[in-house]
Short mmCIF file of C-alpha atoms in Angstrom, two decimals:
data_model
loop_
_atom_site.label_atom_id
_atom_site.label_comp_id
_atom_site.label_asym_id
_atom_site.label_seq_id
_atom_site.Cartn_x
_atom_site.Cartn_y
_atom_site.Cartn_z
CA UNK L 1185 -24.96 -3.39 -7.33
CA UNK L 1186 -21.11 -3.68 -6.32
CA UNK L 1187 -18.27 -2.56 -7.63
CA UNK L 1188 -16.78 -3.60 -10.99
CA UNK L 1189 -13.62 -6.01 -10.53
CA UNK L 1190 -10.78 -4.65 -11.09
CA UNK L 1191 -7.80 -5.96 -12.67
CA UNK L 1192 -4.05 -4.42 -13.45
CA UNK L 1193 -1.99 -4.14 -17.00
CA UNK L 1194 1.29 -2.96 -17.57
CA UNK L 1195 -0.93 -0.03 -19.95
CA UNK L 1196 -4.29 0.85 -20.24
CA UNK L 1197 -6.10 0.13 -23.86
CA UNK L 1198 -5.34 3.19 -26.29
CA UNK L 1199 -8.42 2.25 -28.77
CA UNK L 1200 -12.15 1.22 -28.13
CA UNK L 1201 -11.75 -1.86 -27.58
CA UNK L 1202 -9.09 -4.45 -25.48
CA UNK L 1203 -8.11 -8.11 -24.73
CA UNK L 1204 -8.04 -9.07 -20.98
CA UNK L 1205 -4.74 -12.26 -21.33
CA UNK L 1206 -2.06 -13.94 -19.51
CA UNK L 1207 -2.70 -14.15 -15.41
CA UNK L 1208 -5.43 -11.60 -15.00
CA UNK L 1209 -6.84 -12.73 -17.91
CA UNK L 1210 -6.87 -16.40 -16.71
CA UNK L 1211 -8.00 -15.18 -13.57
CA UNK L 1212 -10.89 -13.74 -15.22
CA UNK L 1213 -12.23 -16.68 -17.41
CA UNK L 1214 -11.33 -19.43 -15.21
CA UNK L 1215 -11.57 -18.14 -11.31
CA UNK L 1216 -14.20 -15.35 -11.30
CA UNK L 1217 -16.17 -16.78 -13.95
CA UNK L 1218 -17.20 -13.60 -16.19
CA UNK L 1219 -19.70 -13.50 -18.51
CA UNK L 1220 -20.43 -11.01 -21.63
CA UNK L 1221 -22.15 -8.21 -20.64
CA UNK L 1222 -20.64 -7.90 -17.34
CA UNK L 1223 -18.41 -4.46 -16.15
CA UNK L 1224 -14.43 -4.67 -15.12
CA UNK L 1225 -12.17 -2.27 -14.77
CA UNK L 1226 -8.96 -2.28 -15.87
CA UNK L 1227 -5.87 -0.01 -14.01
CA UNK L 1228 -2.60 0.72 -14.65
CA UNK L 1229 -1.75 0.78 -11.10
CA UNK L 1230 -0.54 4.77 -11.49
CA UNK L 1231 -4.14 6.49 -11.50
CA UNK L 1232 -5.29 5.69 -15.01
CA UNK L 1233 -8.40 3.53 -15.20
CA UNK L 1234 -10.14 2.08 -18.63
CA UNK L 1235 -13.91 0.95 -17.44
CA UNK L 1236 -15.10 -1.75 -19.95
CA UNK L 1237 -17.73 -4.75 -20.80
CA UNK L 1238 -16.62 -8.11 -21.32
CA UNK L 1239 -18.11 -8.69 -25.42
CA UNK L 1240 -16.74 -12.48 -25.12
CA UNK L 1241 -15.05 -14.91 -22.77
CA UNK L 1242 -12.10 -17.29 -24.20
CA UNK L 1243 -9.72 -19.40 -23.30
CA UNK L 1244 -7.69 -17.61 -20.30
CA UNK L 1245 -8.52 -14.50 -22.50
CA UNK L 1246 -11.53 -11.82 -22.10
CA UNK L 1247 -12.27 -9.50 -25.48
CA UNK L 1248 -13.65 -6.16 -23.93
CA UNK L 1249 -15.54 -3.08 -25.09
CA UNK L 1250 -14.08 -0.22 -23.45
CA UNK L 1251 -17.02 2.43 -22.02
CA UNK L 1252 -14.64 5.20 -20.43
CA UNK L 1253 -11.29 6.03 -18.89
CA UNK L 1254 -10.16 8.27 -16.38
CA UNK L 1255 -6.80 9.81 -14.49
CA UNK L 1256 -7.38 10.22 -10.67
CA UNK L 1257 -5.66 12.36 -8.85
CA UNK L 1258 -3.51 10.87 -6.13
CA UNK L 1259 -4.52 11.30 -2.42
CA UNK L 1260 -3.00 14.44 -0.58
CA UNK L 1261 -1.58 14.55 1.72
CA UNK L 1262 0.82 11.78 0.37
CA UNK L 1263 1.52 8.98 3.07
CA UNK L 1264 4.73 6.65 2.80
CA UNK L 1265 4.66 4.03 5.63
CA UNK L 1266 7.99 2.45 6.63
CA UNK L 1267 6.97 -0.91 8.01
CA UNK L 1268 9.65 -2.23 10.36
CA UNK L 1269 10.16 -6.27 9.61
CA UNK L 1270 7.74 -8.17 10.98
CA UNK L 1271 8.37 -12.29 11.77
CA UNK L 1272 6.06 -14.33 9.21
CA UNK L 1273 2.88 -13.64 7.63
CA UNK L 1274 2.40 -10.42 10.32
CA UNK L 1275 4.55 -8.40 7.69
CA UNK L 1276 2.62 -9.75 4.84
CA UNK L 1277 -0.68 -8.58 6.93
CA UNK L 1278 0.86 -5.41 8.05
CA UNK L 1279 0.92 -4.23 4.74
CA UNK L 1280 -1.60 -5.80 3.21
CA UNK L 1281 -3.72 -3.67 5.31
CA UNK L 1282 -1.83 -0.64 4.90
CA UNK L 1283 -2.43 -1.13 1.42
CA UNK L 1284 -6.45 -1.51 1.78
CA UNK L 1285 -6.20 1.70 3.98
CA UNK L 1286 -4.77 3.73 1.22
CA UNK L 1287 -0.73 4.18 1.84
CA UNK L 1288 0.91 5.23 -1.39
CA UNK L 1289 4.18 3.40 -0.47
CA UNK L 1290 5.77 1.18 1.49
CA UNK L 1291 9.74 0.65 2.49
CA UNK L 1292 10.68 -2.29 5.01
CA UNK L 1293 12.82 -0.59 7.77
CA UNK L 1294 15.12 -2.95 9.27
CA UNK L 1295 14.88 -2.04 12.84
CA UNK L 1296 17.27 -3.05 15.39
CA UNK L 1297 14.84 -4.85 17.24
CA UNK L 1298 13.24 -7.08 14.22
CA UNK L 1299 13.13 -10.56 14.94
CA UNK L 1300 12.96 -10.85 11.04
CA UNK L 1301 16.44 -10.56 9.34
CA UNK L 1302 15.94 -10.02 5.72
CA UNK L 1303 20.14 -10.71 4.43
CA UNK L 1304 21.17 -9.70 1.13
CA UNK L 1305 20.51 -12.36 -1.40
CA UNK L 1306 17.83 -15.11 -2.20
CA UNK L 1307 16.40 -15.35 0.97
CA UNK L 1308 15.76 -11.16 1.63
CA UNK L 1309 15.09 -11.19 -2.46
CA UNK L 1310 11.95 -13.59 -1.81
CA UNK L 1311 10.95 -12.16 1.29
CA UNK L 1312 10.62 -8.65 -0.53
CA UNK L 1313 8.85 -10.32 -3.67
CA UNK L 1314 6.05 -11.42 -0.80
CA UNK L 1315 5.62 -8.55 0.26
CA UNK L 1316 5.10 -6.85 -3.39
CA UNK L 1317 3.16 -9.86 -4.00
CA UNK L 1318 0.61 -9.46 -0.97
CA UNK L 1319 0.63 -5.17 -1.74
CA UNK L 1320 -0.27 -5.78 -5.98
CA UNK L 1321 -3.44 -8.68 -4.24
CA UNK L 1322 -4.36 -6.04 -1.84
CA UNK L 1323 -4.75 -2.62 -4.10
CA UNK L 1324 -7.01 -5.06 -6.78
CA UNK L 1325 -8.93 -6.34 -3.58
CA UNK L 1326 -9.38 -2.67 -2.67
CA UNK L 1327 -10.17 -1.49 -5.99
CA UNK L 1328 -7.52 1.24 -5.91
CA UNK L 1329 -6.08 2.83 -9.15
CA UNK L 1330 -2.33 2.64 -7.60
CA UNK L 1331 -0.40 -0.08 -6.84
CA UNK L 1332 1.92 1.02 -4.31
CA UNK L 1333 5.67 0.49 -4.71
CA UNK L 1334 7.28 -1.28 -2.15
CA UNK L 1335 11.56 -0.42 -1.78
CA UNK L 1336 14.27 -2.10 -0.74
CA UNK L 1337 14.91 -2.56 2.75
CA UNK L 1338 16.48 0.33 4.58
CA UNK L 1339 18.24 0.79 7.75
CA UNK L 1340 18.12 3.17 10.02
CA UNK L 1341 20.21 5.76 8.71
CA UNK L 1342 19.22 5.19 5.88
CA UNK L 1343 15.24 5.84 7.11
CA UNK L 1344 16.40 9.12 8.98
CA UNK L 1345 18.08 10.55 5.98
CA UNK L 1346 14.87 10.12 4.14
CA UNK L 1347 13.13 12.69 6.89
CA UNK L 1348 14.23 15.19 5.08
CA UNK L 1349 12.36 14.76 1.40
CA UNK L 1350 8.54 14.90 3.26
CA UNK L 1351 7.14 17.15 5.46
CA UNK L 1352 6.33 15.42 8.41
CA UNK L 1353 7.32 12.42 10.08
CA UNK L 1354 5.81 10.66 12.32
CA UNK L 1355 7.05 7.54 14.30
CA UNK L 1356 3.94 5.45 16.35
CA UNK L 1357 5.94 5.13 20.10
CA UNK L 1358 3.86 3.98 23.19
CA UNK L 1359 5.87 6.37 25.24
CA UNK L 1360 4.57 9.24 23.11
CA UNK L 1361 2.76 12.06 24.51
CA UNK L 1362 1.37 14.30 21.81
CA UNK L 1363 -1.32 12.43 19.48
CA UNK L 1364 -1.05 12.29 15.81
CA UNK L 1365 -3.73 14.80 15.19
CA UNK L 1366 -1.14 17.34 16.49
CA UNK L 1367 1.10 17.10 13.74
CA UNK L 1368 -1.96 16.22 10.98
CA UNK L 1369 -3.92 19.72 11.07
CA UNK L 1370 -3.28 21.76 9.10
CA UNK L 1371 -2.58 18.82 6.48
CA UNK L 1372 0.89 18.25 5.17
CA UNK L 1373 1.53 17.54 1.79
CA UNK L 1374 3.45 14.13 2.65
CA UNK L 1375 3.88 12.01 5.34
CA UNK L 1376 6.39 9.56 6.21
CA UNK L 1377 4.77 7.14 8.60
CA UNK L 1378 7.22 5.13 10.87
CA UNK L 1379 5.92 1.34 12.45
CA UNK L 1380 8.27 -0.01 14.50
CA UNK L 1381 8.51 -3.93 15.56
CA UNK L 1382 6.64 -5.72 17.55
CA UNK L 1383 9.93 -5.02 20.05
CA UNK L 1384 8.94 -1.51 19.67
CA UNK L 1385 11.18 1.28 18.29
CA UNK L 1386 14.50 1.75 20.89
CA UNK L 1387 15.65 4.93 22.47
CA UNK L 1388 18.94 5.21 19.90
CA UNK L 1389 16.26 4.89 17.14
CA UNK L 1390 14.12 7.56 18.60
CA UNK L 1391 16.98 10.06 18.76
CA UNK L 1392 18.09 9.60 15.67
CA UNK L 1393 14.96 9.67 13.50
CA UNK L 1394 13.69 12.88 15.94
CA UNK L 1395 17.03 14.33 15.54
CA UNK L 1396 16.27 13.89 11.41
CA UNK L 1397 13.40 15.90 12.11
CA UNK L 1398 10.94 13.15 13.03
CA UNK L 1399 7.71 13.56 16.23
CA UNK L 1400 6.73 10.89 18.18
CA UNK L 1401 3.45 10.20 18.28
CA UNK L 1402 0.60 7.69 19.57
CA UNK L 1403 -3.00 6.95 18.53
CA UNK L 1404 -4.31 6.47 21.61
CA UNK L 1405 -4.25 4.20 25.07
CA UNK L 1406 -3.90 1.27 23.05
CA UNK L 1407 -0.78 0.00 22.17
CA UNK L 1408 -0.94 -1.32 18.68
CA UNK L 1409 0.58 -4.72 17.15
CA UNK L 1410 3.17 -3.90 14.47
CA UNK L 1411 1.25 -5.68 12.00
CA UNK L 1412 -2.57 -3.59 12.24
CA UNK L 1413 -0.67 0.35 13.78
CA UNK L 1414 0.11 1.48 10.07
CA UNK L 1415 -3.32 0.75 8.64
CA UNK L 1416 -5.00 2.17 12.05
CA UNK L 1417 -3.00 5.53 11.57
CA UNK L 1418 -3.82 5.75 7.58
CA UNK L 1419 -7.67 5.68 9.03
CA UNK L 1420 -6.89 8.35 11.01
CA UNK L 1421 -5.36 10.45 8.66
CA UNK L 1422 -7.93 9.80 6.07
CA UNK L 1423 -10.74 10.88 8.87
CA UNK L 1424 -8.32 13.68 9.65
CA UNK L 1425 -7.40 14.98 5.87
CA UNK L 1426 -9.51 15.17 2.98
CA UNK L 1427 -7.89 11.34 1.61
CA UNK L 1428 -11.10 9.84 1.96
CA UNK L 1429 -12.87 12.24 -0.22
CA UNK L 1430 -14.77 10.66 -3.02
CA UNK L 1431 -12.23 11.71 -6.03
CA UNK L 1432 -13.43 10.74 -9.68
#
């Protein structure tokens, strides 16, 4: 049998029972189809889950009978990926995948070599609602209990002078010549996780991230696209760490 869906509310039902409405709800009735009797799982997108069976369908509206709730524990070590702007939908992809492989959040690094200019205003405003958009599709895809948050853009001194609030940062560089695992065992606490563009990260940016505190590092012969290296290294890590334990 597979796994219950799973769909997100702004807060997880308080008494023994719960009404599934508005978009997930629709999505519920209308797109998936549910019938009484079958299991979903509602999440709060911070951990908390309510597991529950659907007692009747409506009209864009499920009334559910909640069986059990838990709190997970969050992944350790903690991984923030900053995702360099990728041109079109290879953003999107980069972190939907990212987000299927577990990262617990995301902030778009404008790089100097991104083809991809997200400006101040309407245009950078939709760009960044996309990729919230793709991350909120991907954790319910996944199943995952956290939905994770997705910043505002950052430059690069702005990226470097967040080196200093994890314990290790890594930046993926082709010209690297220690692997991750180096830097992975014994297991940090938190990661910052740099992806550069498809350009690749330059020498300026290199100096100034290492010189924040930050090792280069490569996953192998390969060189990676910018859109699949983030969720590549959060399989690594996971294989590496104990993130991929069963929890809950």
């Amino acid at each position: 049998m597979g796994t219950a869906p799973l769909f997100l509310v702004d807060e997880l039902p308080a008494g023994p029972s719960a009404v599934l409405d508005g978009p997930e709800g629709r999505h519920a009735a209308t797109v998936r189809r549910l019938r009484a009797g079958e299991e979903i799982t509602l999440a709060d997108g911070r951990g908390g889950l309510a597991h529950t069976v659907v007692d009747t369908v409506g009209h864009d509206r499920l009334d559910l009978r909640v069986v059990s709730r838990a709190v997970l524990d969050p992944p350790v070590p903690r991984v923030v990926l900053a995702q360099a702007l990728v041109k079109g939908d290879r953003g999107e992809l980069a972190v939907e995948l990212a987000t299927e492989a577990g990262v617990d959040e995301i902030v778009p690094w404008r790089a100097s070599r991104c083809v991809a200019k997200w400006e101040d205003g309407p245009r950078g405003d939709k760009a960044l609602a996309r990729w919230r958009a793709t991350v909120r599709s991907a954790a319910k895809q996944a199943r995952r209990p956290w939905v994770p948050p997705v910043g505002a853009p950052v430059s690069t001194r702005q990226l470097a002078a967040l080196c200093g609030d994890v314990e290790r940062v890594l930046v993926l560089h082709e010209s690297a010549t220690e692997g991750l695992a180096t830097f992975i065992d014994p297991a940090p606490a938190a990661v910052l996780l740099v992806v550069g563009p498809e350009g690749g990260v330059s020498d300026e940016e290199i100096a100034t991230l290492t010189a924040a505190g930050a090792h280069a590092v490569r996953l192998g012969p390969e060189v990676l696209r910018a859109s699949t290296a983030a969720a590549v290294a959060l399989g690594a890590i996971g294989a590496l760490t104990s993130r991929w334990s069963p929890r809950g």
